[in-house]
Coordinates of C-alpha atoms in Angstrom, one line a residue:
M1 CA 3.5 8.7 7.3
I2 CA 1.5 5.9 9.3
A3 CA 3.2 3.0 9.9
F4 CA 2.0 -0.2 11.6
D5 CA 5.4 -2.3 13.6
R6 CA 3.8 -6.2 13.7
V7 CA 0.9 -4.8 15.3
S8 CA -1.5 -7.3 17.0
L9 CA -5.0 -6.7 19.1
T10 CA -7.8 -9.0 20.2
L11 CA -11.4 -7.4 20.8
G12 CA -13.5 -10.2 21.8
S13 CA -13.2 -13.5 19.5
F14 CA -11.5 -11.8 16.8
R15 CA -7.9 -11.3 16.5
L16 CA -5.6 -8.5 14.6
K17 CA -2.6 -10.6 13.9
D18 CA 0.8 -9.3 13.8
V19 CA -0.3 -6.5 11.0
S20 CA 2.9 -4.5 9.7
M21 CA 2.2 -2.0 6.8
T22 CA 2.7 1.5 5.9
I23 CA 0.8 4.6 4.5
G24 CA 2.6 7.1 3.1
Q25 CA 1.9 11.0 2.8
G26 CA -1.1 12.1 0.3
D27 CA -1.6 8.0 -0.6
Y28 CA -5.5 7.2 -1.4
Y29 CA -4.9 4.2 1.2
F30 CA -7.8 1.0 0.7
I31 CA -8.2 -1.5 2.9
V32 CA -9.8 -4.4 1.5
G33 CA -11.1 -8.2 2.5
P34 CA -14.0 -10.0 2.8
S35 CA -16.2 -9.4 5.9
G36 CA -15.3 -10.6 9.2
A37 CA -11.1 -9.6 7.9
G38 CA -10.9 -7.3 10.7
K39 CA -11.1 -4.1 8.0
T40 CA -12.6 -1.5 10.6
V41 CA -10.4 -2.7 13.1
L42 CA -7.7 -2.0 11.7
L43 CA -9.2 1.4 10.9
E44 CA -10.1 2.4 14.4
A45 CA -6.6 1.4 15.3
I46 CA -5.2 4.2 12.8
A47 CA -8.1 6.6 15.1
G48 CA -6.7 5.9 18.5
L49 CA -9.9 4.1 19.7
H50 CA -8.2 0.5 20.1
L51 CA -4.8 0.2 22.0
P52 CA -2.1 -2.9 20.5
E53 CA -1.6 -5.5 22.3
H54 CA 1.7 -6.1 20.9
G55 CA 3.1 -3.9 18.3
R56 CA 4.0 -0.2 17.8
I57 CA 2.0 2.3 15.9
L58 CA 4.0 5.6 14.3
L59 CA 2.9 8.6 13.2
R60 CA 5.7 10.6 10.9
G61 CA 8.3 8.4 12.8
E62 CA 6.9 9.0 16.0
E63 CA 5.4 6.7 17.9
I64 CA 1.4 7.3 18.9
T65 CA 0.2 3.7 20.1
A66 CA -1.1 5.1 23.4
L67 CA -1.9 8.5 21.9
P68 CA -5.5 9.5 22.5
P69 CA -8.1 9.7 19.3
E70 CA -7.9 13.9 19.7
R71 CA -4.3 14.1 19.5
R72 CA -4.0 12.2 16.3
G73 CA -5.1 14.8 13.8
V74 CA -7.4 12.2 12.4
A75 CA -11.0 12.2 11.4
L76 CA -13.2 9.2 11.1
V77 CA -16.7 9.2 8.8
Y78 CA -18.4 5.5 9.4
Q79 CA -21.0 4.0 7.0
D80 CA -23.7 5.3 9.0
Y81 CA -23.2 9.2 8.8
S82 CA -23.3 9.6 12.5
L83 CA -24.5 13.0 12.6
F84 CA -26.2 15.0 15.1
P85 CA -29.7 14.4 14.4
H86 CA -31.1 17.7 16.5
M87 CA -28.2 20.1 14.9
T88 CA -28.9 21.4 11.5
V89 CA -26.4 20.9 8.8
A90 CA -24.5 24.1 9.0
D91 CA -24.1 23.1 13.0
N92 CA -22.9 19.6 11.9
V93 CA -20.3 20.9 9.8
S94 CA -19.5 23.6 12.4
Y95 CA -19.5 21.6 15.2
G96 CA -15.6 20.4 15.5
L97 CA -14.4 24.1 14.8
R98 CA -16.3 25.4 17.9
V99 CA -15.2 22.2 19.9
R100 CA -12.0 23.6 19.2
G101 CA -12.4 26.2 19.8
M102 CA -13.4 29.0 16.4
E103 CA -15.3 31.6 17.1
R104 CA -18.7 31.8 15.7
D105 CA -19.0 34.1 13.2
A106 CA -15.4 32.8 12.2
A107 CA -16.7 29.1 12.1
R108 CA -20.2 29.4 10.0
C109 CA -17.7 31.7 7.2
E110 CA -15.4 28.5 7.3
V111 CA -18.6 26.1 7.3
A112 CA -20.6 28.4 4.5
G113 CA -17.3 27.9 2.2
L114 CA -17.3 24.5 2.7
L115 CA -21.1 23.1 2.0
E116 CA -20.9 25.2 -1.4
R117 CA -17.7 23.5 -2.0
F118 CA -19.9 20.0 -1.5
G119 CA -23.0 21.0 -3.3
L120 CA -24.8 21.4 0.3
G121 CA -25.3 25.3 0.4
H122 CA -29.0 24.6 0.0
L123 CA -29.1 22.2 2.6
A124 CA -27.8 24.1 5.7
D125 CA -30.7 24.8 7.5
R126 CA -32.1 21.2 6.9
Y127 CA -31.8 18.6 10.0
P128 CA -30.2 15.1 9.1
G129 CA -33.9 13.3 8.9
T130 CA -35.0 14.9 6.2
L131 CA -31.8 14.3 3.9
S132 CA -31.5 11.5 1.6
G133 CA -28.9 9.0 2.3
G134 CA -26.6 10.3 -0.3
E135 CA -26.8 13.8 1.2
Q136 CA -26.4 13.0 4.4
Q137 CA -22.9 11.5 3.4
R138 CA -21.7 14.1 2.2
V139 CA -22.5 16.1 5.1
A140 CA -20.6 14.0 7.4
L141 CA -17.7 14.0 4.8
T142 CA -18.2 17.5 5.2
R143 CA -18.0 17.6 8.8
A144 CA -15.1 15.6 8.7
V145 CA -13.2 17.7 6.0
A146 CA -13.4 20.9 8.3
V147 CA -11.7 20.8 11.2
K148 CA -8.0 20.4 8.5
P149 CA -7.1 16.1 9.8
D150 CA -4.2 15.1 8.5
I151 CA -5.6 12.1 7.9
L152 CA -9.4 11.2 6.7
L153 CA -10.6 7.9 7.1
L154 CA -13.8 6.6 5.8
D155 CA -15.4 3.2 6.9
E156 CA -17.1 2.0 3.7
P157 CA -18.7 5.6 2.3
L158 CA -20.6 3.7 -0.6
S159 CA -22.4 1.1 0.7
A160 CA -25.4 2.5 1.2
L161 CA -25.7 4.8 -1.5
D162 CA -27.6 4.0 -4.9
P163 CA -25.4 3.8 -7.7
I164 CA -26.1 6.9 -9.2
T165 CA -25.0 9.1 -6.1
Q166 CA -22.3 6.7 -5.6
E167 CA -20.3 8.0 -8.6
R168 CA -21.7 11.4 -7.2
F169 CA -19.2 10.6 -4.0
I170 CA -16.6 9.1 -5.9
D171 CA -15.5 12.2 -7.8
D172 CA -15.8 14.0 -4.4
L173 CA -13.7 12.0 -3.2
R174 CA -11.5 11.8 -6.0
R175 CA -11.5 16.0 -6.2
L176 CA -10.6 15.8 -2.7
H177 CA -7.4 13.7 -2.4
R178 CA -6.0 15.2 -5.9
E179 CA -7.0 18.9 -4.7
D180 CA -6.1 19.0 -0.8
G181 CA -3.6 16.3 -1.2
L182 CA -5.1 15.1 2.0
T183 CA -4.0 11.5 3.0
I184 CA -7.4 9.6 2.4
V185 CA -7.5 5.7 4.1
Q186 CA -11.3 4.0 3.0
V187 CA -11.8 0.4 4.4
S188 CA -14.0 -1.4 1.3
H189 CA -15.1 -5.0 0.2
S190 CA -15.9 -3.3 -3.2
R191 CA -13.1 -4.3 -6.3
R192 CA -14.4 -1.3 -8.2
E193 CA -14.1 1.6 -5.7
T194 CA -10.7 0.2 -5.2
R195 CA -9.4 0.3 -8.9
L196 CA -10.9 4.0 -9.3
L197 CA -9.7 5.6 -6.2
A198 CA -6.8 3.6 -5.0
T199 CA -3.2 4.6 -4.9
R200 CA -2.0 1.8 -2.7
M201 CA -3.8 -0.9 -0.7
A202 CA -3.6 -3.7 1.8
V203 CA -5.6 -7.2 1.9
L204 CA -6.9 -8.6 5.3
I205 CA -8.2 -11.8 5.9
D206 CA -9.3 -13.4 8.6
G207 CA -7.2 -11.2 11.1
R208 CA -3.5 -11.0 8.7
L209 CA -2.4 -8.5 6.1
V210 CA -2.1 -11.0 3.0
D211 CA -0.7 -8.7 1.3
E212 CA 0.3 -4.8 0.6
G213 CA 1.3 -2.4 -1.8
R214 CA 1.1 -0.4 -4.8
A215 CA -2.8 -1.1 -5.5
D216 CA -2.2 -2.0 -9.6
V217 CA 0.4 -4.6 -8.6
V218 CA -1.9 -6.3 -5.7
L219 CA -4.7 -5.9 -8.2
N220 CA -2.9 -7.3 -11.1
A221 CA 0.4 -9.3 -9.6
P222 CA -1.0 -10.6 -6.3
K223 CA 1.0 -12.6 -4.1
S224 CA -1.2 -15.8 -3.2
R225 CA -3.8 -17.7 -4.7
E226 CA -6.2 -16.1 -1.9
V227 CA -5.3 -13.0 -3.1
A228 CA -5.9 -13.4 -6.6
T229 CA -9.3 -15.1 -5.9
F230 CA -10.0 -11.9 -3.3
V231 CA -9.3 -8.6 -5.8
G232 CA -11.4 -10.5 -8.4
I233 CA -8.9 -12.6 -10.9
E234 CA -11.3 -14.1 -13.5
N235 CA -8.9 -16.9 -14.3
I236 CA -7.2 -18.8 -11.8
L237 CA -5.4 -21.9 -13.0
D238 CA -2.9 -24.3 -11.2
G239 CA 0.2 -25.9 -13.2
T240 CA 3.2 -27.1 -13.1
V241 CA 6.1 -25.7 -14.8
T242 CA 8.0 -27.9 -17.4
A243 CA 10.4 -26.2 -19.2
N244 CA 12.4 -22.5 -19.0
E245 CA 14.2 -21.2 -21.1
D246 CA 15.6 -17.1 -21.1
G247 CA 12.8 -16.5 -18.6
Y248 CA 10.0 -18.1 -20.5
A249 CA 8.6 -20.6 -18.8
V250 CA 6.0 -23.7 -20.3
V251 CA 3.6 -24.5 -17.7
D252 CA 0.7 -27.3 -17.7
A253 CA -1.8 -26.6 -16.5
G254 CA -4.6 -29.1 -16.6
G255 CA -3.5 -30.6 -19.8
R256 CA -3.5 -27.4 -21.7
T257 CA -0.1 -25.5 -22.3
F258 CA 0.9 -21.8 -21.5
E259 CA 4.1 -19.6 -21.8
A260 CA 4.8 -17.1 -19.2
V261 CA 7.6 -14.8 -17.8
T262 CA 8.9 -16.2 -14.5
D263 CA 11.8 -17.9 -13.1
A264 CA 9.9 -20.5 -12.3
A265 CA 12.3 -23.9 -13.1
A266 CA 10.9 -27.1 -14.7
G267 CA 9.1 -29.3 -11.8
E268 CA 7.8 -26.0 -9.8
A269 CA 3.9 -26.2 -8.5
V270 CA 3.1 -22.9 -9.5
T271 CA -0.3 -20.9 -10.1
L272 CA -1.5 -19.0 -13.2
C273 CA -3.3 -15.7 -13.0
I274 CA -5.1 -13.8 -16.2
R275 CA -7.5 -11.4 -15.9
A276 CA -10.5 -11.7 -18.3
D277 CA -9.0 -8.5 -19.7
D278 CA -6.1 -10.1 -21.1
V279 CA -7.6 -12.5 -22.5
V280 CA -8.6 -11.5 -26.4
I281 CA -11.0 -13.5 -28.7
G282 CA -10.2 -13.0 -32.2
N283 CA -6.4 -11.2 -33.7
G284 CA -4.5 -12.3 -30.7
G285 CA -2.1 -10.0 -33.0
G286 CA 1.3 -13.0 -32.9
A287 CA 0.7 -13.8 -29.0
R288 CA 2.4 -16.5 -28.0
N289 CA -0.8 -18.4 -26.4
T290 CA -3.2 -19.1 -28.8
M291 CA -5.4 -21.9 -28.9
A292 CA -8.7 -22.8 -30.4
G293 CA -12.0 -22.8 -27.8
T294 CA -15.8 -23.0 -27.7
V295 CA -18.0 -20.5 -26.3
V296 CA -19.7 -22.0 -23.4
A297 CA -21.5 -19.2 -21.7
V298 CA -22.0 -15.2 -22.6
V299 CA -23.3 -13.2 -19.2
E300 CA -24.3 -10.0 -19.6
D301 CA -23.0 -7.0 -16.9
G302 CA -24.4 -3.4 -18.0
P303 CA -22.1 -2.0 -20.9
V304 CA -19.9 -5.2 -20.7
A305 CA -20.4 -9.1 -21.1
G306 CA -18.3 -12.1 -19.7
V307 CA -17.5 -14.8 -22.2
K308 CA -16.7 -18.2 -21.4
V309 CA -14.9 -20.3 -23.4
D310 CA -13.8 -24.0 -23.2
C311 CA -10.0 -24.4 -24.6
G312 CA -9.2 -27.3 -22.8
V313 CA -9.3 -25.3 -19.7
E314 CA -12.1 -22.8 -19.3
L315 CA -11.5 -18.9 -19.7
T316 CA -13.1 -16.1 -19.1
A317 CA -12.8 -12.7 -21.5
V318 CA -14.5 -9.4 -21.0
L319 CA -15.8 -8.1 -23.9
T320 CA -18.1 -4.8 -24.6
R321 CA -21.7 -6.3 -25.5
R322 CA -21.1 -4.6 -29.0
S323 CA -18.2 -6.5 -29.2
V324 CA -20.3 -9.6 -28.8
Q325 CA -22.8 -8.5 -31.1
D326 CA -20.5 -7.9 -34.1
L327 CA -18.8 -11.6 -33.4
S328 CA -21.6 -13.3 -33.0
L329 CA -20.9 -15.1 -29.9
A330 CA -23.1 -17.6 -28.5
P331 CA -23.0 -20.7 -26.3
G332 CA -21.8 -23.2 -29.4
T333 CA -19.8 -20.7 -31.4
R334 CA -15.9 -21.6 -31.9
V335 CA -13.2 -19.1 -31.2
T336 CA -9.6 -18.1 -31.3
V337 CA -8.5 -17.3 -27.9
A338 CA -5.1 -15.5 -27.2
V339 CA -3.4 -14.0 -24.2
R340 CA -0.1 -12.7 -24.4
A341 CA 3.1 -14.3 -22.2
A342 CA 3.5 -11.4 -20.2
A343 CA -0.4 -11.1 -19.4
V344 CA 0.1 -14.5 -17.6
H345 CA 0.8 -13.4 -13.8
V346 CA 2.8 -17.0 -12.2
I347 CA 2.5 -16.8 -8.4
R348 CA 5.6 -19.7 -6.9
S349 CA 4.4 -22.5 -4.3
L350 CA 8.5 -21.3 -3.2
S351 CA 7.9 -17.6 -2.4

């Protein structure tokens, strides 16, 4: 639906560099990266707020690089809501409809239905300054959806919301994507939001597109150590392949040997990525990588805990708090750690 073809643009000292990516019809597409990576610049380029110096932007195969924002069929929602403070909720939501020439009575009817759908009916006559942050964000989303855009652009819509309101808003977004089939592009730095909502994603670092594709692939099989670190893979180990037989490689990672599924040849330098939820403490069910270790730390995080184990190299596992209690895990506890060979993602330095 949207394609960037080697797009570059400069804003002050920041430069977006040679970005090529494709967002399909009906995607829930996340643009993620650290602060200052250029995520919002990329989102605004989709909206038509920045003109690239080089490259092309395509919509349904037709070039729209120089097409003005109002003709792109997109709606952009910023994290600061950008509501009109002198207008009621109903007037804010109806603004875009009225600008497009819809009659007052028709707009009022359309808006009433939208306000009910998003749980805002009781706030129709209120002004933005009297609303909570979550209510204002829901109004901003409703206003954007009211004009029936082809593409909804969201700039960190959850960042200013409290955890309970975030959960409700995530449900709103998931329902909007599922029921309306709307193409949504969301900027975020939250790994959790990405895991919960994204169908496809791009990782942007320092103005460079460093990984892009299906969200589950990027999150679990990143292309580089840099991406693996950003998407939150807990166990990242550098090593060297010592043997490979029938696609099963033996990798020496700091004196500890791991088996992994890869075509990497003996002598090749690689990086191993292992998600914490793929590290099993206790019975590993015959996993190829089974080793003894000692718990060095247990870090609780709500209903789960990260358990760090020294196995010659340090590995982090994630368990429920109940499992930690049942296994009596504490610093100094001797344990067995297991990791399936198929759960070890190998990044080849040659790729």
